[in-house]
XYZ file of C-alpha atoms in Angstrom:
505
model
C 30.715 53.018 55.947
C 29.625 49.415 56.337
C 26.148 50.281 54.958
C 27.692 52.069 51.965
C 29.800 49.027 51.142
C 26.720 46.790 51.361
C 24.758 49.083 49.020
C 27.599 49.121 46.507
C 27.778 45.282 46.634
C 24.032 44.862 46.075
C 24.030 47.372 43.227
C 26.896 45.513 41.555
C 24.991 42.247 41.693
C 21.908 43.852 40.171
C 23.948 45.389 37.363
C 25.601 42.075 36.592
C 22.235 40.287 36.682
C 20.707 42.836 34.339
C 23.616 42.502 31.954
C 23.256 38.689 31.912
C 19.499 38.813 31.535
C 19.650 41.226 28.592
C 20.958 38.407 26.323
C 19.431 35.433 28.118
C 16.686 34.879 25.517
C 19.292 34.553 22.772
C 20.976 31.723 24.639
C 17.781 29.672 24.242
C 17.646 30.033 20.450
C 19.197 27.284 18.339
C 20.720 29.324 15.515
C 21.525 26.237 13.448
C 18.089 24.576 13.605
C 15.763 24.964 10.599
C 12.686 27.089 11.253
C 10.945 25.913 8.082
C 11.278 23.116 5.549
C 10.958 23.116 1.795
C 7.512 21.604 1.106
C 9.100 19.420 -1.578
C 10.905 17.551 1.181
C 7.628 17.122 3.035
C 6.108 15.610 -0.093
C 9.076 13.244 -0.269
C 8.416 12.207 3.330
C 4.814 11.489 2.362
C 5.909 9.417 -0.642
C 8.239 7.332 1.528
C 5.359 6.939 3.976
C 3.169 5.263 1.353
C 5.309 2.091 1.549
C 2.997 -0.682 2.690
C 3.447 -1.493 6.397
C 3.832 -5.030 7.713
C 0.167 -5.116 8.703
C -0.616 -5.546 5.001
C 1.352 -8.804 5.073
C -0.635 -10.059 8.069
C -3.974 -9.094 6.529
C -4.191 -7.946 2.897
C -1.719 -10.427 1.406
C -3.126 -13.160 3.617
C -6.737 -12.403 2.693
C -5.936 -12.923 -0.993
C -4.162 -16.152 -0.013
C -0.673 -15.497 -1.318
C 1.410 -15.499 1.869
C 0.367 -16.791 5.292
C 1.857 -17.584 8.694
C 0.800 -20.505 10.883
C 1.775 -18.538 13.993
C -0.585 -16.765 16.363
C 0.075 -13.899 18.779
C 1.274 -10.775 16.971
C 0.920 -12.579 13.628
C -2.761 -13.427 14.087
C -4.765 -12.083 11.180
C -5.857 -13.506 7.844
C -4.184 -16.788 8.761
C -7.060 -17.404 11.183
C -9.642 -14.892 9.867
C -9.518 -13.260 13.272
C -9.366 -9.624 14.357
C -5.991 -8.395 15.622
C -6.133 -4.626 16.028
C -2.407 -4.357 16.599
C -2.106 -5.177 12.900
C -5.328 -3.713 11.456
C -4.311 -0.299 12.793
C -0.990 -0.156 10.953
C -2.196 1.204 7.613
C -4.290 3.793 9.456
C -1.504 4.990 11.713
C 1.223 4.948 9.058
C -0.804 6.748 6.431
C -2.374 9.405 8.643
C 0.844 10.151 10.515
C 3.348 9.887 7.691
C 1.401 10.698 4.537
C -1.809 12.641 5.146
C -0.347 14.903 7.839
C 2.413 15.944 5.436
C 0.273 16.315 2.315
C -2.379 18.360 4.094
C 0.299 20.630 5.556
C 2.011 21.088 2.191
C -1.293 21.967 0.537
C -2.142 24.505 3.240
C 1.293 26.122 2.891
C 1.542 26.441 -0.902
C -2.013 26.546 -2.231
C -1.732 30.316 -2.771
C 1.838 30.252 -4.100
C 1.850 30.244 -7.931
C 5.563 29.410 -8.065
C 4.895 26.007 -6.449
C 1.751 25.185 -8.425
C 3.167 21.950 -9.829
C 4.241 20.798 -6.385
C 0.698 21.469 -5.192
C -0.768 19.219 -7.890
C 1.781 16.473 -7.221
C 0.855 16.597 -3.542
C -2.849 16.341 -4.324
C -2.159 13.208 -6.394
C -0.166 11.516 -3.610
C -2.839 12.449 -1.089
C -5.553 10.978 -3.315
C -3.580 7.737 -3.539
C -3.244 7.546 0.244
C -6.889 8.295 0.906
C -7.921 5.662 -1.646
C -5.887 3.050 0.221
C -7.329 4.156 3.566
C -10.971 4.117 2.518
C -10.536 0.829 0.646
C -9.147 -0.722 3.816
C -11.627 0.706 6.356
C -14.614 2.225 4.530
C -15.760 5.365 6.347
C -12.708 7.406 7.412
C -11.866 11.015 8.373
C -11.416 12.692 4.980
C -12.286 16.388 4.992
C -11.056 16.764 8.569
C -8.476 13.973 8.512
C -4.837 14.893 9.098
C -5.382 18.546 10.063
C -4.760 18.274 13.785
C -1.495 20.176 13.335
C -2.553 22.763 10.769
C -6.139 23.416 11.895
C -6.224 21.945 15.412
C -9.060 19.536 14.593
C -8.287 16.694 16.987
C -11.575 14.778 16.742
C -12.271 14.546 13.010
C -15.638 13.537 11.622
C -15.834 10.486 9.358
C -17.007 10.705 5.744
C -18.962 8.171 3.708
C -16.910 6.210 1.183
C -19.191 7.220 -1.679
C -18.489 10.889 -0.920
C -14.781 10.223 -0.477
C -14.533 8.552 -3.864
C -16.353 11.423 -5.538
C -13.802 13.852 -4.151
C -10.805 11.604 -4.878
C -11.914 11.453 -8.505
C -12.326 15.245 -8.577
C -8.879 15.740 -7.019
C -7.158 13.381 -9.446
C -8.932 14.899 -12.443
C -8.167 18.497 -11.487
C -4.628 17.953 -10.237
C -3.522 15.895 -13.240
C -4.969 18.428 -15.680
C -3.386 21.359 -13.806
C 0.190 20.044 -14.017
C 1.976 22.667 -16.112
C 4.750 21.320 -18.320
C 6.192 24.817 -18.699
C 6.057 25.539 -14.971
C 8.656 25.039 -12.240
C 10.295 21.602 -12.263
C 10.457 20.167 -8.762
C 13.734 18.299 -9.156
C 13.845 17.272 -5.485
C 10.881 14.940 -6.085
C 11.978 11.365 -5.279
C 9.195 9.658 -7.223
C 9.822 10.977 -10.734
C 12.508 13.649 -10.347
C 10.019 16.328 -11.330
C 9.110 14.690 -14.668
C 5.592 16.045 -15.100
C 4.708 13.730 -17.972
C 5.267 10.794 -15.623
C 3.274 12.534 -12.918
C 0.396 12.960 -15.375
C 0.544 9.246 -16.180
C 0.556 8.454 -12.463
C -2.484 10.665 -11.848
C -4.386 9.133 -14.766
C -3.441 5.634 -13.590
C -4.979 6.328 -10.196
C -8.034 7.727 -11.960
C -8.297 4.493 -13.960
C -8.061 2.508 -10.723
C -10.695 4.663 -9.026
C -13.029 4.330 -11.983
C -12.758 0.560 -11.985
C -13.594 0.489 -8.268
C -17.041 1.773 -9.217
C -17.684 -0.982 -11.767
C -20.302 -2.710 -9.606
C -21.930 0.247 -7.829
C -22.072 2.790 -10.670
C -21.010 1.345 -14.033
C -22.127 4.415 -15.985
C -19.947 6.729 -13.919
C -17.177 4.130 -13.945
C -17.156 4.102 -17.742
C -16.868 7.904 -17.904
C -13.933 7.959 -15.496
C -12.125 5.078 -17.170
C -12.516 6.682 -20.601
C -11.095 9.962 -19.326
C -8.145 8.207 -17.689
C -7.360 6.132 -20.768
C -7.537 9.159 -23.041
C -5.288 11.122 -20.690
C -2.619 8.433 -20.810
C -1.707 5.957 -18.065
C 1.515 4.173 -17.096
C 2.223 1.560 -19.772
C 5.951 1.003 -19.286
C 7.826 -0.534 -16.388
C 10.259 2.366 -16.562
C 7.405 4.633 -15.466
C 6.046 2.461 -12.659
C 5.135 4.412 -9.540
C 7.302 2.923 -6.813
C 8.994 3.816 -3.557
C 12.701 3.068 -3.787
C 14.347 1.499 -0.741
C 17.889 1.112 0.499
C 19.494 -0.146 3.746
C 18.769 3.201 5.420
C 15.107 3.212 4.329
C 14.264 -0.485 3.977
C 11.137 -1.962 2.505
C 8.940 -2.631 5.598
C 7.799 -6.094 4.490
C 11.231 -7.048 3.180
C 12.786 -5.862 6.407
C 10.418 -8.055 8.436
C 11.019 -11.126 6.277
C 14.761 -10.695 6.614
C 14.690 -10.318 10.389
C 12.546 -11.719 13.184
C 9.913 -13.351 10.945
C 12.204 -14.859 8.308
C 10.980 -18.399 8.917
C 7.384 -17.611 9.838
C 5.705 -16.718 6.520
C 5.006 -19.092 3.616
C 3.466 -19.016 0.180
C -0.004 -20.535 0.262
C -1.194 -23.666 -1.476
C -3.803 -21.770 -3.577
C -1.147 -19.385 -4.921
C 1.550 -21.981 -5.566
C -0.918 -24.464 -7.050
C -2.306 -21.889 -9.458
C 1.144 -20.938 -10.739
C 2.214 -24.589 -11.009
C -0.968 -25.538 -12.861
C -0.122 -22.991 -15.545
C 3.582 -23.834 -15.635
C 4.087 -20.170 -14.831
C 7.757 -19.095 -14.859
C 6.961 -16.538 -12.172
C 6.840 -19.288 -9.568
C 10.580 -19.847 -9.910
C 11.160 -16.086 -9.975
C 9.177 -15.502 -6.785
C 9.693 -18.568 -4.594
C 12.394 -20.468 -2.786
C 12.225 -23.790 -0.957
C 14.795 -24.833 1.639
C 14.939 -28.541 0.922
C 14.896 -30.701 4.023
C 14.839 -27.785 6.469
C 13.582 -28.784 9.920
C 14.002 -25.387 11.578
C 14.485 -21.731 10.774
C 18.291 -21.890 11.155
C 18.335 -24.706 8.585
C 16.830 -22.409 5.954
C 20.260 -21.681 4.541
C 21.151 -20.606 0.975
C 22.835 -23.977 0.436
C 19.462 -25.709 0.888
C 17.603 -23.224 -1.292
C 16.153 -24.077 -4.679
C 14.091 -22.084 -7.175
C 12.884 -25.202 -8.991
C 9.118 -24.885 -9.553
C 8.549 -28.617 -9.262
C 9.831 -28.623 -5.691
C 7.712 -25.776 -4.362
C 4.782 -26.750 -2.120
C 2.466 -24.101 -0.707
C 1.172 -24.141 2.860
C -2.520 -25.107 3.013
C -4.838 -22.471 4.447
C -6.320 -22.795 7.917
C -3.381 -24.153 9.919
C -1.979 -23.031 13.210
C 1.539 -23.870 14.351
C 0.560 -27.354 15.497
C -1.591 -28.424 12.560
C 0.972 -27.064 10.095
C 3.302 -29.806 11.328
C 0.724 -32.440 10.406
C 0.002 -30.775 7.076
C 3.705 -30.837 6.179
C 4.058 -34.503 7.169
C 1.008 -35.439 5.093
C 2.643 -33.806 2.084
C 5.908 -35.656 2.631
C 7.894 -32.638 3.803
C 10.582 -32.742 6.470
C 8.732 -30.053 8.430
C 6.628 -26.986 7.732
C 9.929 -25.106 7.298
C 10.103 -26.852 3.928
C 7.022 -25.084 2.548
C 7.850 -22.587 -0.197
C 8.503 -18.978 0.738
C 8.696 -15.637 -1.023
C 12.427 -15.383 -1.613
C 13.755 -12.867 0.884
C 17.012 -12.544 -1.053
C 15.270 -11.527 -4.288
C 11.742 -10.085 -4.510
C 11.298 -9.857 -0.744
C 14.704 -8.358 0.050
C 14.739 -5.289 2.261
C 15.899 -3.055 -0.596
C 13.144 -4.151 -2.981
C 11.010 -1.286 -4.311
C 7.455 -0.851 -3.091
C 5.224 -0.699 -6.181
C 2.235 1.633 -5.974
C 0.974 1.459 -9.573
C 2.439 -0.641 -12.381
C 2.136 -0.929 -16.127
C 0.991 -4.513 -15.722
C -1.915 -3.525 -13.496
C -2.954 -0.805 -15.924
C -2.853 -3.092 -18.971
C -5.083 -5.570 -17.153
C -7.556 -2.893 -16.051
C -7.682 -1.657 -19.644
C -8.314 -5.237 -20.751
C -11.326 -5.389 -18.451
C -12.513 -1.970 -19.588
C -12.242 -3.116 -23.206
C -14.111 -6.322 -22.379
C -16.903 -4.224 -20.843
C -17.035 -2.019 -23.945
C -15.948 1.085 -22.038
C -13.007 1.820 -24.324
C -12.516 1.014 -28.008
C -8.744 1.055 -28.494
C -6.782 -2.207 -28.971
C -8.279 -5.619 -28.251
C -8.936 -7.315 -24.949
C -6.377 -9.977 -25.812
C -3.689 -7.419 -26.667
C -4.139 -5.622 -23.353
C -4.237 -8.930 -21.484
C -1.034 -10.248 -23.062
C 0.713 -6.924 -22.464
C -0.300 -7.051 -18.799
C 1.089 -10.538 -18.261
C 4.284 -9.706 -20.139
C 4.809 -6.461 -18.227
C 4.629 -8.219 -14.868
C 7.035 -10.947 -15.891
C 9.456 -8.281 -17.092
C 8.910 -6.248 -13.921
C 10.266 -9.060 -11.739
C 13.690 -8.727 -13.325
C 13.795 -5.025 -12.461
C 13.637 -5.950 -8.765
C 16.420 -8.522 -8.894
C 18.381 -9.897 -11.845
C 18.038 -13.412 -10.435
C 14.264 -13.146 -10.884
C 14.433 -12.168 -14.558
C 12.265 -14.167 -16.956
C 13.465 -14.563 -20.522
C 11.376 -13.243 -23.421
C 11.194 -16.790 -24.761
C 9.728 -18.020 -21.476
C 7.130 -15.253 -21.570
C 6.192 -16.156 -25.139
C 5.910 -19.840 -24.245
C 3.658 -19.078 -21.290
C 1.282 -16.931 -23.350
C 1.167 -19.551 -26.103
C 0.370 -22.324 -23.629
C -2.147 -20.205 -21.690
C -3.936 -18.110 -24.313
C -6.574 -15.528 -23.565
C -10.049 -17.065 -23.493
C -12.919 -14.631 -24.260
C -15.484 -16.891 -22.562
C -13.782 -16.444 -19.173
C -12.366 -13.000 -19.810
C -13.145 -11.253 -16.500
C -11.981 -14.203 -14.434
C -8.786 -14.601 -16.422
C -7.967 -10.877 -16.395
C -8.542 -10.422 -12.679
C -6.764 -13.626 -11.731
C -3.744 -12.274 -13.576
C -4.230 -8.998 -11.688
C -3.988 -11.031 -8.490
C -0.643 -12.454 -9.566
C 0.540 -9.095 -10.902
C -0.202 -7.443 -7.550
C 1.955 -9.863 -5.548
C 3.320 -8.036 -2.456
C 1.049 -5.064 -3.255
C -1.386 -6.055 -0.534
C -3.875 -3.157 -0.490
C -4.409 -3.275 -4.248
C -4.665 -7.074 -4.429
C -7.160 -7.022 -1.533
C -9.251 -4.242 -3.092
C -9.415 -5.699 -6.592
C -10.226 -9.166 -5.258
C -13.242 -7.763 -3.416
C -14.322 -5.651 -6.384
C -14.016 -8.314 -9.063
C -14.632 -11.517 -7.096
C -11.581 -13.115 -8.715
C -9.683 -15.296 -8.307
C -12.185 -17.740 -6.885
C -10.854 -18.555 -3.420
C -12.327 -20.927 -0.869
C -13.030 -19.603 2.602
C -10.218 -20.019 5.103
C -11.091 -23.336 6.837
C -9.486 -22.465 10.191
C -11.874 -23.793 12.885
C -11.602 -20.686 15.062
C -12.275 -18.130 12.332
C -14.522 -15.178 13.163
C -15.800 -14.552 9.606
C -16.015 -16.502 6.361
C -14.286 -13.750 4.391
C -12.463 -10.623 5.500
C -14.020 -7.627 3.755
C -12.425 -4.687 5.580
C -10.068 -3.857 8.426
C -11.274 -2.736 11.839
C -10.732 0.726 13.318
C -7.807 1.316 15.715
C -8.556 1.099 19.432
C -7.012 4.548 19.795
C -9.732 5.998 17.556
C -12.461 4.159 19.409
C -11.281 5.445 22.789
C -10.385 9.021 21.820
C -12.726 9.851 18.933
C -15.584 7.591 19.988
C -18.472 9.860 19.003
C -17.369 10.102 15.392
C -16.359 6.440 15.235
C -19.770 5.389 16.513
C -21.484 7.589 13.938
C -19.469 5.872 11.196
C -20.327 2.420 12.551
C -24.007 3.339 12.733
C -23.957 4.351 9.061
C -21.633 1.685 7.654
C -22.263 -1.397 9.773
C -20.555 -3.259 12.617
C -16.869 -2.587 13.176
C -15.773 -6.106 12.303
C -13.916 -7.905 9.538
C -17.085 -8.985 7.755
C -18.715 -5.622 7.018
C -18.398 -4.613 3.385
C -17.305 -1.228 2.098
C -19.578 0.775 -0.209
C -18.197 -0.308 -3.586
C -17.963 -4.006 -2.646
C -21.126 -5.546 -4.132
């Protein structure tokens, strides 16, 4: 009897266990979690990811001598013309992780889906923009195999030559822009243009114009063909159509967020930038800058001390560390280096400021150069030039009402600083420099391409190079993907700040 009872007990346990196990796999399934995502939302994530990271403040904006920090450590970069791979890696990591990974995945998912054809072309355009920034910053980069670790399990991508990358970027922009179908599906979830395909076409052609101008020194014949095609296709010529990433307190502008937090009192407008604007009596200086009169510390940089008055603004001289900046300020009659002018973090550099990718002002100025070179025949150089200056001055007011410049002030500036045909390229590209304020990658690229404005080498005594021509590869790439990195270095030149990219002649 005892054995029978034991058998019955064991059998009961087995039956109960079997009953529990029959539904056990269902208990491990999250029935509320998404198993797929609309590719339009992935494209939006990529667009948000194009916002320029803070590394562009440390390097790109510093290289073109607009904003600089006297501090070392994590802020070492263009202020000293020294290599700091914690900062040079930021564009690489942000763009590959947040942009390219998403765009490549979207393309692989929808390339054979006719109903999402417009989304496919939009994605190709955003991807071309991101790859242009990456190759302009570093030169040789993973292009064909870049960003497909997830979709194709290529974890050690080969690097491609910049000349080949540009050829494909131009092909992608040309094909994708032409393939946008105005009668096709409208992707209303798109956060850049709300699915407005006419604006997307202008964006694609604007990038094509930019890419064509990059080739002006290395292949002017090809450059002319590309620029003509872009101009004929129609580029962004209105501030209402500017390509920009919108920001809010939940998704703050990376540079604005930095300048309104830990580094609020550590970055200053440079003497070359402030002096240029003051020499021209440029109303943009008051729209961009603030000086905290008499400030002797960061906490003393209060709104009550702030002034926009152009005559008060003094830029920080290049080549100073934290100690020598004190002497430089004293020599200029300032209370401390905290009294140097700054980009106003409550206006243009606020954390909700948009991140401009391509603007009407930049396009007008590129068209002015193209017209000067005889590559296009519409309008006059002067008309394009004046429109470019005007568009940027008007653009400032779209960021913050307190930075608005009156039409009369714009007219007065253009009358006092007229276009001069004898110095056309210098004048156009110096205005491009001003127009690209806070757009570090584009200001850095066009400065190298055009050679303007004329900037003196950073005089810091411990500098590693006279001029910074590219950013260095991330240490993570060097340690993990060393074979391909070394092949790129062998073809391109040393992995340092002085090596030039292909189109920089």
